[in-house]
Short mmCIF file of C-alpha atoms and ligand atoms in Angstrom, two decimals:
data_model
loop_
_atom_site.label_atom_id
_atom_site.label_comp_id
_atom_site.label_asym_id
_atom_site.label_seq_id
_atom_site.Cartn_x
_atom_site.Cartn_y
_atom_site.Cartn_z
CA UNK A 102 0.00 0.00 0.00
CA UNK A 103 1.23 3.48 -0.92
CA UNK A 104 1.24 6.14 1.48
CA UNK A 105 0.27 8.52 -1.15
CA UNK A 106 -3.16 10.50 -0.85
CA UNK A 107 -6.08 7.64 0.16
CA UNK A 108 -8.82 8.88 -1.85
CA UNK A 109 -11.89 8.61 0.56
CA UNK A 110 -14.88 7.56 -0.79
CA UNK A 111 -18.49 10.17 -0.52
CA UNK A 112 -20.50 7.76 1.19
CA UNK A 113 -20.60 6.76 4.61
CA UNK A 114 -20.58 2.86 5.22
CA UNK A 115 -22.13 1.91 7.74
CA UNK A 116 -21.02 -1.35 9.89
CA UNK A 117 -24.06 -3.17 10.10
CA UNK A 118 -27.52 -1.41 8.18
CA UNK A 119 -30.70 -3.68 7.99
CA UNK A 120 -31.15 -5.62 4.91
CA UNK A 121 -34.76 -5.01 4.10
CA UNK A 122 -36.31 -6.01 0.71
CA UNK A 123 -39.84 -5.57 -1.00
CA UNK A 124 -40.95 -8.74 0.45
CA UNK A 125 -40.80 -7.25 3.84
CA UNK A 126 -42.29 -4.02 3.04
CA UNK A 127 -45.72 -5.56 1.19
CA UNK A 128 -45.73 -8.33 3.85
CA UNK A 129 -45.66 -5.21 6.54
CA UNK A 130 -48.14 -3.56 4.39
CA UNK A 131 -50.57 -6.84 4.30
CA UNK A 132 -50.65 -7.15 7.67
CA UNK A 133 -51.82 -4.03 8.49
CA UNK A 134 -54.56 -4.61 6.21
CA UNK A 135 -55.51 -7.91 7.67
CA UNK A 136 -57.53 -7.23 10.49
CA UNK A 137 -55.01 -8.76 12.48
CA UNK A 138 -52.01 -6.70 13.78
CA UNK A 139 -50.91 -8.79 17.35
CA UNK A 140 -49.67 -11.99 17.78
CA UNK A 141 -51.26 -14.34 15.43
CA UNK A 142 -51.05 -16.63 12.51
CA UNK A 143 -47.68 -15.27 11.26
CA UNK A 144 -46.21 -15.34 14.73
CA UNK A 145 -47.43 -19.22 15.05
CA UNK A 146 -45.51 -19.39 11.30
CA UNK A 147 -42.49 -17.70 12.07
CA UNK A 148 -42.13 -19.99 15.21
CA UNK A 149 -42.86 -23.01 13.36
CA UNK A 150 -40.33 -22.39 10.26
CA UNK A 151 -37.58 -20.85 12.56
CA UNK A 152 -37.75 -24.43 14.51
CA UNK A 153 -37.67 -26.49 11.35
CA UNK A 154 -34.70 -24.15 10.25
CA UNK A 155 -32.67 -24.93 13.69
CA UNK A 156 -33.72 -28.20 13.85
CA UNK A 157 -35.90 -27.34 17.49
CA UNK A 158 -38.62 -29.04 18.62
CA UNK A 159 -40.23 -25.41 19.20
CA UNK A 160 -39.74 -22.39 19.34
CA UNK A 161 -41.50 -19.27 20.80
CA UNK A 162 -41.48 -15.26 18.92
CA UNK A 163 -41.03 -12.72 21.94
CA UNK A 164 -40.38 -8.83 21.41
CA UNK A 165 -36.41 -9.58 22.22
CA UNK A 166 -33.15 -11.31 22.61
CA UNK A 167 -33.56 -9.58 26.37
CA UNK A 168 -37.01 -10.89 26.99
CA UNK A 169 -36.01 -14.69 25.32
CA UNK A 170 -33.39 -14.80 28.48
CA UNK A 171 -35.31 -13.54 30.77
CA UNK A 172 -37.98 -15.61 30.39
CA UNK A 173 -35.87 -18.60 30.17
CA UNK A 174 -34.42 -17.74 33.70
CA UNK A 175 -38.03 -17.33 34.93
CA UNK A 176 -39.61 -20.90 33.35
CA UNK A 177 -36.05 -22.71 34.86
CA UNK A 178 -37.05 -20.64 38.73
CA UNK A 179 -33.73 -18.96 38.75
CA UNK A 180 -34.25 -16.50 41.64
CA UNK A 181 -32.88 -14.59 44.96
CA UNK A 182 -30.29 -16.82 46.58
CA UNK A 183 -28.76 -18.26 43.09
CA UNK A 184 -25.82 -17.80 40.84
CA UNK A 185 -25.41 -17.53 37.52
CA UNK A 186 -22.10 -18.03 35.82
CA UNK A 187 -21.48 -15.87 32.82
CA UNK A 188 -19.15 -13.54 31.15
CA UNK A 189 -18.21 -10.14 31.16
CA UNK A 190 -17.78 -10.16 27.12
CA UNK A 191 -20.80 -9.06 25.94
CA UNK A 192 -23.37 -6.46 25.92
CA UNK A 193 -24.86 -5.50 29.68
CA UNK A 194 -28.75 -7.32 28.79
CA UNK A 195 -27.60 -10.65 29.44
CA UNK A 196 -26.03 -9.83 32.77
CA UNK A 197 -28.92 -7.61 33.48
CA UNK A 198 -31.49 -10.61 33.07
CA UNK A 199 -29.90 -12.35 36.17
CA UNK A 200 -29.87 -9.22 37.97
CA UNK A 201 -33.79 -8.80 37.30
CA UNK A 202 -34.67 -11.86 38.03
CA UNK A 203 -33.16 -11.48 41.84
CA UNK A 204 -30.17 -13.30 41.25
CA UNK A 205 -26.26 -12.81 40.86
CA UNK A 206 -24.32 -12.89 37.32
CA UNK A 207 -20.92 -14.44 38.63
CA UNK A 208 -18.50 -13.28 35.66
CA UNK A 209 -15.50 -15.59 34.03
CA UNK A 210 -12.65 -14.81 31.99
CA UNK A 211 -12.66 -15.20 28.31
CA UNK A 212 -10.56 -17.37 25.85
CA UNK A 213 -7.65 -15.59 24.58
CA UNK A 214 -8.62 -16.91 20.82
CA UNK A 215 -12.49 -16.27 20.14
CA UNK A 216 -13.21 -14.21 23.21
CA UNK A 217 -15.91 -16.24 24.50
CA UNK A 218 -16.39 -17.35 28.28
CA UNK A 219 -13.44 -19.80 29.13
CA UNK A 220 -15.28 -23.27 29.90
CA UNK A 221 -12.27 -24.06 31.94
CA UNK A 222 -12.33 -21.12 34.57
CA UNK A 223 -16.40 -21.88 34.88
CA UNK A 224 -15.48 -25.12 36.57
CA UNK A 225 -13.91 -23.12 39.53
CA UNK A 226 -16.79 -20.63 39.70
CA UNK A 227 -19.06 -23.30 40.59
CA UNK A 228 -20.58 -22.84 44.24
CA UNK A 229 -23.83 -24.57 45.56
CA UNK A 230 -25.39 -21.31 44.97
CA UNK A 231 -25.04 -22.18 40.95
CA UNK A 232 -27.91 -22.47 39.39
CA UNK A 233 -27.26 -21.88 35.44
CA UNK A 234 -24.43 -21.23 32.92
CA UNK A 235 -25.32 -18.86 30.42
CA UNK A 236 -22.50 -18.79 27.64
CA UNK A 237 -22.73 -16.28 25.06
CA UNK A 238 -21.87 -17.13 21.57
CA UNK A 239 -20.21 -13.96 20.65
CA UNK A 240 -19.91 -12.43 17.04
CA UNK A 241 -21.62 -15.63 16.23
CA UNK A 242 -18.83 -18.23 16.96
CA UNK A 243 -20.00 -20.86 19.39
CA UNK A 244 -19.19 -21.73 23.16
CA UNK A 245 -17.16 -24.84 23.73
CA UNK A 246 -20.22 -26.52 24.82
CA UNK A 247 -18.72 -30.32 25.18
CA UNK A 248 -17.49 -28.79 28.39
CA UNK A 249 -20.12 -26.74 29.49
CA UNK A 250 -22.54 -29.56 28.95
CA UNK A 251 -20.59 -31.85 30.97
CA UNK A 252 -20.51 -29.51 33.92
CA UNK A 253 -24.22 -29.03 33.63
CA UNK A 254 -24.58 -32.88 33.67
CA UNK A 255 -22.38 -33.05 36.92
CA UNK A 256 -23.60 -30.39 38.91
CA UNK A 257 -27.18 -30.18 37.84
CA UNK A 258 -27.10 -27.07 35.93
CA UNK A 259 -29.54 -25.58 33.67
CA UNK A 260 -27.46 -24.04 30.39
CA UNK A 261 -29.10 -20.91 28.94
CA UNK A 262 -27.24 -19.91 25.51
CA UNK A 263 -27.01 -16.23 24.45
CA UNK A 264 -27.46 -16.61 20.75
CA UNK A 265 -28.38 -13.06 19.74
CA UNK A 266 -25.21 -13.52 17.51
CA UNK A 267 -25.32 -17.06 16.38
CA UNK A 268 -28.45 -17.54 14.15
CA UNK A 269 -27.51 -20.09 11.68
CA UNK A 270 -23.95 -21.08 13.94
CA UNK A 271 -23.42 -24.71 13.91
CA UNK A 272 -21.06 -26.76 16.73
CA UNK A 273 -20.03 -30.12 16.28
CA UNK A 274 -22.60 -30.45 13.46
CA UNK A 275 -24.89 -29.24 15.84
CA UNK A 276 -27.29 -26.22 15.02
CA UNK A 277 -26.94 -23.69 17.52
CA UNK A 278 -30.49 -23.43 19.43
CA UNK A 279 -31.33 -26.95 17.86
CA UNK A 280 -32.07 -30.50 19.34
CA UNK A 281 -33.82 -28.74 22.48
CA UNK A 282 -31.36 -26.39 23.50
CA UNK A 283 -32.40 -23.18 25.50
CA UNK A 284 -31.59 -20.64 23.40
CA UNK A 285 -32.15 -16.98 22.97
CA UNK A 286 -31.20 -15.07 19.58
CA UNK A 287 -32.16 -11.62 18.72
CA UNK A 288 -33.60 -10.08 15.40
CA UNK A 289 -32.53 -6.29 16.56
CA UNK A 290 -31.86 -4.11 13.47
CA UNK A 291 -28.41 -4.81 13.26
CA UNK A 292 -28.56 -8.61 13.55
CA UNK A 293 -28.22 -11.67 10.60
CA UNK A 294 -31.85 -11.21 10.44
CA UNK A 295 -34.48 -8.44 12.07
CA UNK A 296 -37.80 -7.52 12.56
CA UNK A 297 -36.92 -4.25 13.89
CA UNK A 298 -36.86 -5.34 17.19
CA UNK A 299 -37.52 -9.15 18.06
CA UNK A 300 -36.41 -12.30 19.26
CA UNK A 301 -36.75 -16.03 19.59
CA UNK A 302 -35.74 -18.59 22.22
CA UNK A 303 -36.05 -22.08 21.25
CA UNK A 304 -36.21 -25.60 23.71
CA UNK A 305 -37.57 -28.87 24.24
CA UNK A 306 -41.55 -28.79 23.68
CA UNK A 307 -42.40 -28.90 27.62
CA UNK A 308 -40.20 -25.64 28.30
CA UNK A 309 -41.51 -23.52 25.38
CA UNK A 310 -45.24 -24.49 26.48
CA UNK A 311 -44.07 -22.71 29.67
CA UNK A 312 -42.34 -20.22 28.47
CA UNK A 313 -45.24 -18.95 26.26
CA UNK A 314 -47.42 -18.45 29.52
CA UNK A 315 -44.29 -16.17 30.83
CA UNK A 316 -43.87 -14.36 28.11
CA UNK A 317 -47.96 -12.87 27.72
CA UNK A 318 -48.53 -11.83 31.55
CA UNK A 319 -48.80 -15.88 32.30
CA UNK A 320 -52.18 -16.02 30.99
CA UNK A 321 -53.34 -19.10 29.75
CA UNK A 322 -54.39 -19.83 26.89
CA UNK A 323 -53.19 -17.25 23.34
CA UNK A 324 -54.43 -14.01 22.36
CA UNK A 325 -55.39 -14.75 18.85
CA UNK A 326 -57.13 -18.09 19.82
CA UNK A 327 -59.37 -15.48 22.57
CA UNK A 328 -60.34 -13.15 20.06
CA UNK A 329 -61.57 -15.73 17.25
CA UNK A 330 -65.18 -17.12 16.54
CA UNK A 331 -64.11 -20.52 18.22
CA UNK A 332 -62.71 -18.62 21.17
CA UNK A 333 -63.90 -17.70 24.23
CA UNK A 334 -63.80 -14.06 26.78
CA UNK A 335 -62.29 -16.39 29.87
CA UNK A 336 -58.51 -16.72 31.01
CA UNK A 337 -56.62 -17.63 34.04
CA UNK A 338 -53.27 -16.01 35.21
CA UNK A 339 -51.30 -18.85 36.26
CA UNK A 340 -47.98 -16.82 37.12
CA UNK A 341 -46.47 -13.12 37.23
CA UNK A 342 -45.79 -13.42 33.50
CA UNK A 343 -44.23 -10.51 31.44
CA UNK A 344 -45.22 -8.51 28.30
CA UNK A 345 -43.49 -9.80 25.92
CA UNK A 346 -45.07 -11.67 22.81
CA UNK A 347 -43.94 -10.48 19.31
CA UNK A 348 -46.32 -8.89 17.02
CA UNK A 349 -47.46 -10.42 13.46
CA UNK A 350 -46.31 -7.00 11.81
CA UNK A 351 -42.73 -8.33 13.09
CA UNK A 352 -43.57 -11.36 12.12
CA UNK A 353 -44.56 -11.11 8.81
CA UNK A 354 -41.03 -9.43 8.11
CA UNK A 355 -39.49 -12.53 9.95
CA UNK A 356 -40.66 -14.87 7.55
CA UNK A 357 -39.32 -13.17 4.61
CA UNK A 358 -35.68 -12.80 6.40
CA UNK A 359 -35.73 -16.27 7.69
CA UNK A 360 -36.36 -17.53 3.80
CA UNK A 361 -33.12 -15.12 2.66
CA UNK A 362 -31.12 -16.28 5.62
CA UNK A 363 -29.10 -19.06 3.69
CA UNK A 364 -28.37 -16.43 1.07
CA UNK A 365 -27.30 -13.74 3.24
CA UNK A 366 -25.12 -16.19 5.45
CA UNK A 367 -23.68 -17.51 1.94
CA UNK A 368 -22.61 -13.61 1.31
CA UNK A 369 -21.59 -13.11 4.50
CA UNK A 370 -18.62 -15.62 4.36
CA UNK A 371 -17.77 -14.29 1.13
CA UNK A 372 -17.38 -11.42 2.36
CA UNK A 373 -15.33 -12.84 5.48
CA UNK A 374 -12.99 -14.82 2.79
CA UNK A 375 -12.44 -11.72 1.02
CA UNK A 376 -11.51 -9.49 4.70
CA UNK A 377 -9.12 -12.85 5.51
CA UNK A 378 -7.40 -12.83 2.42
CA UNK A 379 -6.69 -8.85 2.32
CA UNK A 380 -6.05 -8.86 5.58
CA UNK A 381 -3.46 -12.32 5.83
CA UNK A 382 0.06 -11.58 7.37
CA UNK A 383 -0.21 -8.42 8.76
CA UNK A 384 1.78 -8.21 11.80
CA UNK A 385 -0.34 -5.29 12.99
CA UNK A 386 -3.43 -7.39 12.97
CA UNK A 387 -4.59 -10.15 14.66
CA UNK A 388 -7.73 -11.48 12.74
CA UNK A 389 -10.93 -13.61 14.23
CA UNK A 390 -10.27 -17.13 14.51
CA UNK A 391 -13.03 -19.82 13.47
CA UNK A 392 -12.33 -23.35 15.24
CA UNK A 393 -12.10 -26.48 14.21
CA UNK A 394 -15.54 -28.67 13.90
CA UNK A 395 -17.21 -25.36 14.80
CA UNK A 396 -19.44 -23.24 12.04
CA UNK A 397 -19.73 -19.51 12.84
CA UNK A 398 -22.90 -17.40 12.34
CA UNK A 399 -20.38 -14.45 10.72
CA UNK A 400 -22.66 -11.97 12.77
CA UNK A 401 -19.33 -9.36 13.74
CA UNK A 402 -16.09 -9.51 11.56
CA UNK A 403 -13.80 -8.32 14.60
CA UNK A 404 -10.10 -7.17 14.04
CA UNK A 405 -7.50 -6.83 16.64
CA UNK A 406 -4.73 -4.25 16.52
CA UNK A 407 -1.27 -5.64 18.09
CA UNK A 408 -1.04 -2.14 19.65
CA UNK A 409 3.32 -2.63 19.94
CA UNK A 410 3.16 -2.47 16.60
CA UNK A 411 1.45 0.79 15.85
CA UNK A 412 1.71 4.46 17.46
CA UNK A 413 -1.93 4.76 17.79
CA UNK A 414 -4.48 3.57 19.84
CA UNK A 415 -7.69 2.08 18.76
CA UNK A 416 -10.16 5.15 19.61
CA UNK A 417 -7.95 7.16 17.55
CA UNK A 418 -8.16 4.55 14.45
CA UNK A 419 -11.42 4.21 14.60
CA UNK A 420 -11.48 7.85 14.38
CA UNK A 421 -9.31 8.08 11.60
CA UNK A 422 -11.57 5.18 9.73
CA UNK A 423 -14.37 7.88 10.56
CA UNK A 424 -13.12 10.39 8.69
CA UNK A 425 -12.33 7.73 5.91
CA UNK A 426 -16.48 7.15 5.83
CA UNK A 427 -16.03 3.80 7.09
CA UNK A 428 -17.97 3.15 10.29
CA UNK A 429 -17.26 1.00 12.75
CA UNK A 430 -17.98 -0.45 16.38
CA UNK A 431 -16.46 -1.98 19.36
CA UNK A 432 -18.24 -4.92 20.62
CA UNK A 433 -18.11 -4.21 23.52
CA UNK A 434 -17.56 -2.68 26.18
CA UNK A 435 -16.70 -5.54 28.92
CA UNK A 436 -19.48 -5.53 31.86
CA UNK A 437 -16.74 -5.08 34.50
CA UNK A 438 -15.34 -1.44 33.07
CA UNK A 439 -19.01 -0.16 33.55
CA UNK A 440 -19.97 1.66 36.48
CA UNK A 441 -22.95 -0.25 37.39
CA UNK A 442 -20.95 -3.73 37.58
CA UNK A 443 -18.34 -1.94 39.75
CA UNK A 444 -20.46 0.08 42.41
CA UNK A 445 -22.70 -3.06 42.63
CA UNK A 446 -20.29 -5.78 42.85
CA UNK A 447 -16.79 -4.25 43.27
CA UNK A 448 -15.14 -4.87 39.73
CA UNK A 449 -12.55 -3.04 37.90
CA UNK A 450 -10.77 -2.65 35.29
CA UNK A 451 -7.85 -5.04 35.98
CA UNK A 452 -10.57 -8.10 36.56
CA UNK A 453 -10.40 -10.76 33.75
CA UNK A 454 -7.12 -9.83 32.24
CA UNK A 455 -8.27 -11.35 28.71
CA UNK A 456 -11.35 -9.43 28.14
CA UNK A 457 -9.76 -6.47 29.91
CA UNK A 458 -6.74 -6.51 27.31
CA UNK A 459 -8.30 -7.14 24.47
CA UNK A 460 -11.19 -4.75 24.75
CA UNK A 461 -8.76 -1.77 23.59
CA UNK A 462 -7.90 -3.67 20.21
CA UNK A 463 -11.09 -4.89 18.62
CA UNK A 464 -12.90 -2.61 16.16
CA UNK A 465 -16.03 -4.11 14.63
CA UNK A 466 -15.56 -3.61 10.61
CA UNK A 467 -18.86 -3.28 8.11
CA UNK A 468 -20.42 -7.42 6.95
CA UNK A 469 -23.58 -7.68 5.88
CA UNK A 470 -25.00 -8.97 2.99
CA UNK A 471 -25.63 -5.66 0.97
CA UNK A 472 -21.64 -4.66 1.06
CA UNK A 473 -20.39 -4.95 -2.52
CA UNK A 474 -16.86 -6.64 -3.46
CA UNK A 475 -15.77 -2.81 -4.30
CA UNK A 476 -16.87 -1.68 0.02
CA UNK A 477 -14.92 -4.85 1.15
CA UNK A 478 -11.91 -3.02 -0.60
CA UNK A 479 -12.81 0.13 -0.07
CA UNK A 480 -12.68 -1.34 4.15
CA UNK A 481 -9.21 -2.82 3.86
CA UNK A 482 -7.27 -0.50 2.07
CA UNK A 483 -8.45 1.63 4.49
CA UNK A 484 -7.34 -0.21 7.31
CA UNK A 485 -4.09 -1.22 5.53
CA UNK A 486 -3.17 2.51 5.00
CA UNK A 487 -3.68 3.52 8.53
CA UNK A 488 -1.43 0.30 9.69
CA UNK A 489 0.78 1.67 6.91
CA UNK A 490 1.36 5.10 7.95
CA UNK A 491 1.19 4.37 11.56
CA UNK A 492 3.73 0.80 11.69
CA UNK A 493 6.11 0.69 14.33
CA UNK A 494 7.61 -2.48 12.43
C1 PLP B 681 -24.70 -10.71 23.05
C2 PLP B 681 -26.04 -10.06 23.11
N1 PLP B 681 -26.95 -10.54 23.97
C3 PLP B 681 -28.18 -10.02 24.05
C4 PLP B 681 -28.55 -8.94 23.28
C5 PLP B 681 -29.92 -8.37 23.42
O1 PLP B 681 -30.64 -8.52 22.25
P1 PLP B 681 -32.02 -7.71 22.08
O2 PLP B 681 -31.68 -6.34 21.65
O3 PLP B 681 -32.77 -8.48 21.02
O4 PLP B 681 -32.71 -7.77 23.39
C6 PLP B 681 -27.65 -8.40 22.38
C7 PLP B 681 -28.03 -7.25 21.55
O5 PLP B 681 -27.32 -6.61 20.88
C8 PLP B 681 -26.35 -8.97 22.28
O6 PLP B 681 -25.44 -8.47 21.43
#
């Protein structure tokens, strides 16, 4: 790369922008006109085709990835007196949850390689306050959950995955959120696939039938079915359920993203194949690893800068990419450098020396399926010409 004038580009590209087609739009549109707005037939559709897709024998629409956990926490009886084990890499709902729900998210280091919660420090974290693990598949690329299985086995633990990142991941040849696993992904306007806001947990067919009295203000008995011909006016409130049932507007946008999924996942690695090659021996760079036997969801393409090498820090190359229209993110922010975590439960900065360390490399660059061959360049001669002019190699 020259370190001539980098001609910057007049658009702004934006990491991560929804990928909405005309499908969507005259579904939206349809709905509206239906007569039937709430949860309803397209919910019950979306549910059914996203558990064929996974491979889960069911699956239940609610209004979040948030909402998918909490309820999950609620149907298992995770309350005041219990521990959760989780980690700190990640965004603050899932520790939140555990917080709501009375109980205490016990954090864990992270693997130095894909970031996500080290399975071996969970084993020591174990007290007979533990109720649940709740791994979190992060940028899509999933748990090591031989291990975490086999410590749920031993000590009676329920396993609640975070898979707001890791629609479509696969582990072992195992769909992530398939064969009965609780799992909770997210359809948030940034994610593989939205509905604006939205999200799905999946599990065996006993725990979803419980979860789906949680999640609409543990009512018995559905909405839809209440308000038809063969319906009737009565109800019982079983439990202190929440409010949190998807709509069929969401829904019917759902469907349409769930049936483009395979395409945009194809495009998505194509896009990851093209960042790896561009990007291969740089000794500035550290790039995101994908194991062995293991089948990422591509939801974050996350680069690390090996900071001795350069004479800039990340916030200032992410400013400098900024200026260069490309934009960016830092996923994330670790719970433990965030006030809350520290006032409530005495964390700082120099806890979990992975996370900690590697939180002031990683910049989030632009992959979704709408980026053209000609962004993907545009993104990593970019990068390559701020490593360029600021090597210390
Ligand atoms: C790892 C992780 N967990 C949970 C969530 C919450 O998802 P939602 O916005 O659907 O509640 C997010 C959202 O970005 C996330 O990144």
């Amino acid at each position: 790369m020259s370190k001539g004038q980098f001609k910057v580009r007049k658009d702004f590209l934006p990491f991560s922008p929804p990928f909405i087609g005309s499908d969507e739009i005259a579904a939206v549109v349809d709905t509206l006109k239906s007569g039937w707005i709430t949860t309803g037939p397209k919910v019950n559709r979306f549910e059914e085709e996203f558990a064929e897709f996974l491979g889960a024998p069911a699956a239940l629409a609610v209004n979040s990835a948030t909402s998918a956990l909490a309820i999950a926490l609620a149907v298992y009886g995770i309350g005041p007196g219990d521990e959760v084990i989780t980690t700190p890499m990640t965004f603050c709902s899932t520790a939140h949850v555990i917080e709501q729900a009375g109980a205490m998210p016990v954090m864990v280091d992270v693997e130095p390689d894909t970031l996500n919660i080290d399975a071996n420090q969970v084993r020591s974290s174990i007290t007979e306050k533990t109720r649940a693990i709740l791994p979190v598949h992060l940028y899509g690329h999933p748990c090591e959950m031989d291990q975490l299985h086999e410590m749920a086995l031993r000590f009676n633990l329920n396993i609640i995955e975070d898979a707001a990142h890791a629609l479509s991941a696969s582990y072992k040849g195992r769909s992530i959120g398939g064969q009965g696993s609780t799992a909770a992904f997210s359809f948030y306007a940034t994610k593989n696939i939205t509905t604006g806001e939205g999200g799905m947990l999946t599990g065996d067919t006993d725990f979803i039938r419980q979860a789906r009295v949680w999640s609409l203000h543990g009512m018995s008995g559905d909405v839809h079915r209440r308000n038809s011909k063969e319906g009737t006016w009565k109800y019982d409130v079983i439990l202190p359920g929440f409010k949190s049932n998807m709509t069929d507007i969401q829904a019917a946008i759902g469907l349409h993203q769930l049936r483009r999924l395979p395409s945009f996942q194809a495009r998505r690695r194509e896009i990851v194949r093209r960042y790896n090659s561009a990007f291969a021996n740089i000794e500035q760079l550290q790039l995101p690893a994908e194991g062995d036997e293991i089948s990422s969801a591509w939801h974050l393409y996350v680069i690390r800068l090996n900071l001795d090498a350069i004479d800039i820090d990340r916030d200032l190359f992410i400013e400098e990419l900024r200026k260069m229209n490309v934009g960016t993110s830092v996923h994330f922010i670790p719970l433990h450098f965030h006030s809350h975590f520290q006032k409530k439960y005495g964390y700082s900065e120099s806890d979990f020396p992975v996370a900690s360390s590697n939180f002031n490399r990683i910049i989030t660059l632009p992959l979704h399926p709408g980026l053209a061959d000609e962004d993907v360049d545009y993104v990593t001669a970019a990068v390559k010409y701020l490593l360029d002019h600021h090597s210390n190699v």
